[in-house]
mmCIF file with all atom_site columns, C-alpha atoms in Angstrom:
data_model
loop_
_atom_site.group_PDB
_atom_site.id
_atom_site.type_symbol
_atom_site.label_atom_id
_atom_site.label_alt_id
_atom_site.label_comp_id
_atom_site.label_asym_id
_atom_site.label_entity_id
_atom_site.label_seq_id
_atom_site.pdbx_PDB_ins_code
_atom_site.Cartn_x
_atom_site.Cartn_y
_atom_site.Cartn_z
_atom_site.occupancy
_atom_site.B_iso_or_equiv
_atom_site.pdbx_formal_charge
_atom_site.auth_seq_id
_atom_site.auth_comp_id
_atom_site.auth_asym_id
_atom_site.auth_atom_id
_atom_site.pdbx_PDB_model_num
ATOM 1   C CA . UNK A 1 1   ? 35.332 -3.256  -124.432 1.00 0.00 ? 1   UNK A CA 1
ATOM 2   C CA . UNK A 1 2   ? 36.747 -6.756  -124.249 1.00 0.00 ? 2   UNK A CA 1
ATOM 3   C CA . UNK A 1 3   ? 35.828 -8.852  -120.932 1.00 0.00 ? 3   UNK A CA 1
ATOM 4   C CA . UNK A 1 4   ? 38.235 -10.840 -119.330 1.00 0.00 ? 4   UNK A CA 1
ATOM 5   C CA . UNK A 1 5   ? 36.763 -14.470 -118.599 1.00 0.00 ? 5   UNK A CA 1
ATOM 6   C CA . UNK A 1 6   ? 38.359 -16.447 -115.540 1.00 0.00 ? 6   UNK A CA 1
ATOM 7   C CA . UNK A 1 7   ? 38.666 -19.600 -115.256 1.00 0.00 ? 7   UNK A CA 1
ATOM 8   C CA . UNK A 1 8   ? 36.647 -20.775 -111.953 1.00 0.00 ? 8   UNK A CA 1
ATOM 9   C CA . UNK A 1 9   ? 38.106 -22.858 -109.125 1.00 0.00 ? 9   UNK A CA 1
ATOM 10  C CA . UNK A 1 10  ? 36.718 -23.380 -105.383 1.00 0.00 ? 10  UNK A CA 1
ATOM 11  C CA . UNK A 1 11  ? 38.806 -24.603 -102.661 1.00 0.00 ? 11  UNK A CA 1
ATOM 12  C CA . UNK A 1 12  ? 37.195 -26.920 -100.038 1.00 0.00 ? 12  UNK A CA 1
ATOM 13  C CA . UNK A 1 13  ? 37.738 -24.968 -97.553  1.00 0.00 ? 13  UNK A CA 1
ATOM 14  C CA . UNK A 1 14  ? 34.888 -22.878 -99.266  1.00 0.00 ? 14  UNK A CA 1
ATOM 15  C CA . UNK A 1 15  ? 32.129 -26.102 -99.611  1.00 0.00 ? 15  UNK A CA 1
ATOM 16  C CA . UNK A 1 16  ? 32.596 -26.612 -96.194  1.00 0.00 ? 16  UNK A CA 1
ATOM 17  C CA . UNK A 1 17  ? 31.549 -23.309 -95.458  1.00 0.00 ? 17  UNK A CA 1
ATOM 18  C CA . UNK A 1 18  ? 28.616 -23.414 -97.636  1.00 0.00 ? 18  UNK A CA 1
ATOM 19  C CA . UNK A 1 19  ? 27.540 -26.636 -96.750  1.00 0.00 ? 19  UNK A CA 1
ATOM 20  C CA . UNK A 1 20  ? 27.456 -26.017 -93.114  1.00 0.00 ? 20  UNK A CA 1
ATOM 21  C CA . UNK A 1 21  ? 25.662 -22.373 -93.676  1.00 0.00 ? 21  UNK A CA 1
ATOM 22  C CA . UNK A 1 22  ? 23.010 -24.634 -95.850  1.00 0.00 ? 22  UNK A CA 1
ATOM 23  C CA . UNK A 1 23  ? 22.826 -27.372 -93.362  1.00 0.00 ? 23  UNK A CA 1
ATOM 24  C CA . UNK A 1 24  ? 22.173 -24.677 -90.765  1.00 0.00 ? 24  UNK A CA 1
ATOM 25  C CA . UNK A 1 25  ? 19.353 -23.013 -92.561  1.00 0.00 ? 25  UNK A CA 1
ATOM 26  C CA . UNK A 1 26  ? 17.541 -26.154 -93.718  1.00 0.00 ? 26  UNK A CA 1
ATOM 27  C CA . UNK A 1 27  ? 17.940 -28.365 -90.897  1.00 0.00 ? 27  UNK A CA 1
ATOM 28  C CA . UNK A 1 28  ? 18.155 -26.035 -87.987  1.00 0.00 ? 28  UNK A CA 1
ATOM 29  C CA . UNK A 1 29  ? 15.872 -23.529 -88.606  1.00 0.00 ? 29  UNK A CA 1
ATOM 30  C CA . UNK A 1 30  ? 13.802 -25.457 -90.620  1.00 0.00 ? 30  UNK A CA 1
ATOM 31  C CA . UNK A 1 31  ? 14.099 -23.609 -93.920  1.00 0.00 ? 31  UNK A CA 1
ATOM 32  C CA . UNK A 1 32  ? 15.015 -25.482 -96.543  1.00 0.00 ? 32  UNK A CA 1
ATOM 33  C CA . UNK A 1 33  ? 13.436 -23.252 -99.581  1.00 0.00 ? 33  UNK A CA 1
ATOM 34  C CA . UNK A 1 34  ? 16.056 -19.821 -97.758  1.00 0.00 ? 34  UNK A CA 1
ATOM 35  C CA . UNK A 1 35  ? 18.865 -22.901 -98.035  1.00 0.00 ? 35  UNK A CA 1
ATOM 36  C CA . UNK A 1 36  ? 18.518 -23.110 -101.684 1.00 0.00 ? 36  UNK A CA 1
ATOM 37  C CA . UNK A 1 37  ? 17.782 -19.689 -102.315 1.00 0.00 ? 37  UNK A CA 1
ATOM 38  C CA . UNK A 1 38  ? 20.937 -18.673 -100.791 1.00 0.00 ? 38  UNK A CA 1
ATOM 39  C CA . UNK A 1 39  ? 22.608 -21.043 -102.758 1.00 0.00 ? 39  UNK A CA 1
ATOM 40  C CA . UNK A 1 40  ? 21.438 -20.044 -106.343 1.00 0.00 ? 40  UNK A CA 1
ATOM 41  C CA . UNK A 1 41  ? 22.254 -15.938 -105.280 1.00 0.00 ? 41  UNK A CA 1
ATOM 42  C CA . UNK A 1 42  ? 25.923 -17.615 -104.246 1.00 0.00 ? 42  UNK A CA 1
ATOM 43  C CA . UNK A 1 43  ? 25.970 -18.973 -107.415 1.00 0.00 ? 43  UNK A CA 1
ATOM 44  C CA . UNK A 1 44  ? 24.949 -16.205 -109.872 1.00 0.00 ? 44  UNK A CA 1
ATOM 45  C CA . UNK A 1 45  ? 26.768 -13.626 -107.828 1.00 0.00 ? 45  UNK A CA 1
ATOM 46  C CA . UNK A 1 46  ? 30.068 -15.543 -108.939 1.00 0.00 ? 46  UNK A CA 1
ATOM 47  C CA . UNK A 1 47  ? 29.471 -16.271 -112.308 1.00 0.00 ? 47  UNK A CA 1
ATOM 48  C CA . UNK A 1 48  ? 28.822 -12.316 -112.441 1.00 0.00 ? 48  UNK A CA 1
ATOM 49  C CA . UNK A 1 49  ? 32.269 -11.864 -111.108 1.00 0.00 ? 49  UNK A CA 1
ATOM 50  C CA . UNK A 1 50  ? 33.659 -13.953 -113.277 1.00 0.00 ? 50  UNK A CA 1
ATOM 51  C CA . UNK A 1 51  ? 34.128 -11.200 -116.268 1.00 0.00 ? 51  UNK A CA 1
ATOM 52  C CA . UNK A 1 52  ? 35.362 -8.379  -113.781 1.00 0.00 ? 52  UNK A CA 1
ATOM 53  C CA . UNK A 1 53  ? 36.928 -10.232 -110.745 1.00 0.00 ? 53  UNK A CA 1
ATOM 54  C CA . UNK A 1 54  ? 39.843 -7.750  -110.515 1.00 0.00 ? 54  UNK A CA 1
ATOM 55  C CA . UNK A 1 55  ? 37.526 -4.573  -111.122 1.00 0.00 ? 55  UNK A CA 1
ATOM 56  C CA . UNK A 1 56  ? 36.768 -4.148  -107.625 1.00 0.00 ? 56  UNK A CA 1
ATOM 57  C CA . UNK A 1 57  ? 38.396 -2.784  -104.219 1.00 0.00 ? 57  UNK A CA 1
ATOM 58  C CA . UNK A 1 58  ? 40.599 -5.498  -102.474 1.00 0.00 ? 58  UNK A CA 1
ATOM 59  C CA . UNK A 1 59  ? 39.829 -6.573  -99.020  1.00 0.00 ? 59  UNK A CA 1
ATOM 60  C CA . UNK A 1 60  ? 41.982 -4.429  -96.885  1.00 0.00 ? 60  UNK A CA 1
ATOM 61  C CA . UNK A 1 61  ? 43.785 -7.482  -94.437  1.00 0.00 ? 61  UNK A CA 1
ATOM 62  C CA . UNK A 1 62  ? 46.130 -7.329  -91.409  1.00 0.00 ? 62  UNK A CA 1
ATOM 63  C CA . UNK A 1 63  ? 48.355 -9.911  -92.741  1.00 0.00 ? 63  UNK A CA 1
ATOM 64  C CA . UNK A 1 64  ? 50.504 -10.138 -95.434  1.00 0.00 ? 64  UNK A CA 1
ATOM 65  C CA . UNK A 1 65  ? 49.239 -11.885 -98.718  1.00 0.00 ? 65  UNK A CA 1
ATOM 66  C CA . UNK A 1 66  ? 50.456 -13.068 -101.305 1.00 0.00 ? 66  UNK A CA 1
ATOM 67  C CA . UNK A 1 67  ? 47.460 -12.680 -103.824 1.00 0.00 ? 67  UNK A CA 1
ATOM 68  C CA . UNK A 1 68  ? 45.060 -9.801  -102.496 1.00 0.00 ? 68  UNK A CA 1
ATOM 69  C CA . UNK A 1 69  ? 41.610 -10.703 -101.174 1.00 0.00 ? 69  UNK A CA 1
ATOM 70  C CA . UNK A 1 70  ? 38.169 -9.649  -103.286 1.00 0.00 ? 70  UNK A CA 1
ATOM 71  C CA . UNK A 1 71  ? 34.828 -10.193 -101.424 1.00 0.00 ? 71  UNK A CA 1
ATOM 72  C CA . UNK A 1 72  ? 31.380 -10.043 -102.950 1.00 0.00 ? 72  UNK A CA 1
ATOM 73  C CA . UNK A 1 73  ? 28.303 -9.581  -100.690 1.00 0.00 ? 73  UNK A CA 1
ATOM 74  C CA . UNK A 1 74  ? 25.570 -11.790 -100.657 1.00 0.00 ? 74  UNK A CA 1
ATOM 75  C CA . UNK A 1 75  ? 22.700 -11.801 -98.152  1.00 0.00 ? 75  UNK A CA 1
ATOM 76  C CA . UNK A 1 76  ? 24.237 -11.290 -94.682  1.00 0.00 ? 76  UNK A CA 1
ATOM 77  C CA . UNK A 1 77  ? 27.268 -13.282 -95.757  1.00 0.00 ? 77  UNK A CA 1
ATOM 78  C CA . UNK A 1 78  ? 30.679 -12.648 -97.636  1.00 0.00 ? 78  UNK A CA 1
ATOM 79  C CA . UNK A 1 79  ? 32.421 -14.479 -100.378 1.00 0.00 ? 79  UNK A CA 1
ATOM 80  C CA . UNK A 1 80  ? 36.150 -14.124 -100.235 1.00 0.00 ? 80  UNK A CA 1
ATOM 81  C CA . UNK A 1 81  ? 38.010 -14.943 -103.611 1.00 0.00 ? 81  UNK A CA 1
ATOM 82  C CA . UNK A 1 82  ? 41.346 -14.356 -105.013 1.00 0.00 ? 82  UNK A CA 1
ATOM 83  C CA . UNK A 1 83  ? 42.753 -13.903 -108.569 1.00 0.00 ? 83  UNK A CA 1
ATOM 84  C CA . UNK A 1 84  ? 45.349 -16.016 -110.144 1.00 0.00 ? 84  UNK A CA 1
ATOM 85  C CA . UNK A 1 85  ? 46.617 -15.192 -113.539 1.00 0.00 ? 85  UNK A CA 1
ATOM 86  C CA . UNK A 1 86  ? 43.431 -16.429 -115.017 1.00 0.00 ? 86  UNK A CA 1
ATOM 87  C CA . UNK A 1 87  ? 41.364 -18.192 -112.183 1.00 0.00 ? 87  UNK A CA 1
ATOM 88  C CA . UNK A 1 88  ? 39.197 -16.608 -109.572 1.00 0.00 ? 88  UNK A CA 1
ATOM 89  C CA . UNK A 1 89  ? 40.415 -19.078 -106.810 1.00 0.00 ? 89  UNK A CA 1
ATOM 90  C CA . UNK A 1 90  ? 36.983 -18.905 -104.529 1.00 0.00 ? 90  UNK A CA 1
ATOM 91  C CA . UNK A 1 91  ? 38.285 -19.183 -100.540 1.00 0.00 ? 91  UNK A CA 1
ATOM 92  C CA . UNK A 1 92  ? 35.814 -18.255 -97.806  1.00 0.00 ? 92  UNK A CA 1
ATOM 93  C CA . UNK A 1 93  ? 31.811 -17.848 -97.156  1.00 0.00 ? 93  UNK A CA 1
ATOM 94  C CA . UNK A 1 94  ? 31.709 -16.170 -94.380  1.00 0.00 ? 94  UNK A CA 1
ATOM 95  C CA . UNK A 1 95  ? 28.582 -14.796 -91.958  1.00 0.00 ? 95  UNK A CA 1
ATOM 96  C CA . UNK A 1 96  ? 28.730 -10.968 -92.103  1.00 0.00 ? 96  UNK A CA 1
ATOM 97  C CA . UNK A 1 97  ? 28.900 -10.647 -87.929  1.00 0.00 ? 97  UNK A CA 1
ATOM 98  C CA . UNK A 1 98  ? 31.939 -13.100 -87.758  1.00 0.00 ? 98  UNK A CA 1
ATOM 99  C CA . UNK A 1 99  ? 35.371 -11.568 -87.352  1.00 0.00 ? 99  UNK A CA 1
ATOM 100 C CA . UNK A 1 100 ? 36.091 -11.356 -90.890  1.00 0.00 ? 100 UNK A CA 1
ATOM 101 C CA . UNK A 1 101 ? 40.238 -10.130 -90.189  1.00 0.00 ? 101 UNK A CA 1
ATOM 102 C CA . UNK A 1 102 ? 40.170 -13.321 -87.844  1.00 0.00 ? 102 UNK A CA 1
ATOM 103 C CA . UNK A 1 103 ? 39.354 -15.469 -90.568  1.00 0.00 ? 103 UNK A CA 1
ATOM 104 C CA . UNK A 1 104 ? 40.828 -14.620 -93.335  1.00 0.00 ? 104 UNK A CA 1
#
């Protein structure tokens, strides 16, 4: 079976969301080593997506899109991506007990 390999892209909008989730765990509760951890299992859960990023149920989301929403689960948070001819265009990290709909 052949894999599909997409190109990867991340919007900013997504490093500010990590960065702030990070900051959060190291600084404010003091927890540097969960900061990077959480940051590696971000990081490998992509690049696992990355062969299969269509092969998975879309985000079901109250307003009209252009590109459908994926998410992959990670911890107690969410990544949001989308797929564009041949890039998975990485959007949102989002804590799971957020209003995701509002979000999005």
């Amino acid at each position: 079976m052949n894999e599909k390999h997409y190109k990867l892209c991340f919007l900013p909008l997504f490093e500010d969301d990590l960065n702030a989730i990070v900051e959060y765990i190291a600084v404010r509760l003091k927890n540097p080593m969960a900061a990077n951890a959480l940051v590696d299992d971000v990081q490998q859960s992509i690049r696992e997506r990355l062969s299969c990023a269509e092969a998975f149920e879309q985000f079901r989301s109250v307003k009209e899109r252009q590109y459908p929403y994926y998410r992959i689960y990670v911890r107690n948070y969410t990544i949001f991506y989308v797929v564009i001819d041949d890039v998975m265009e990485v959007r949102r990290l989002l804590y799971n007990r957020r209003d995701l709909q509002e979000h999005i």
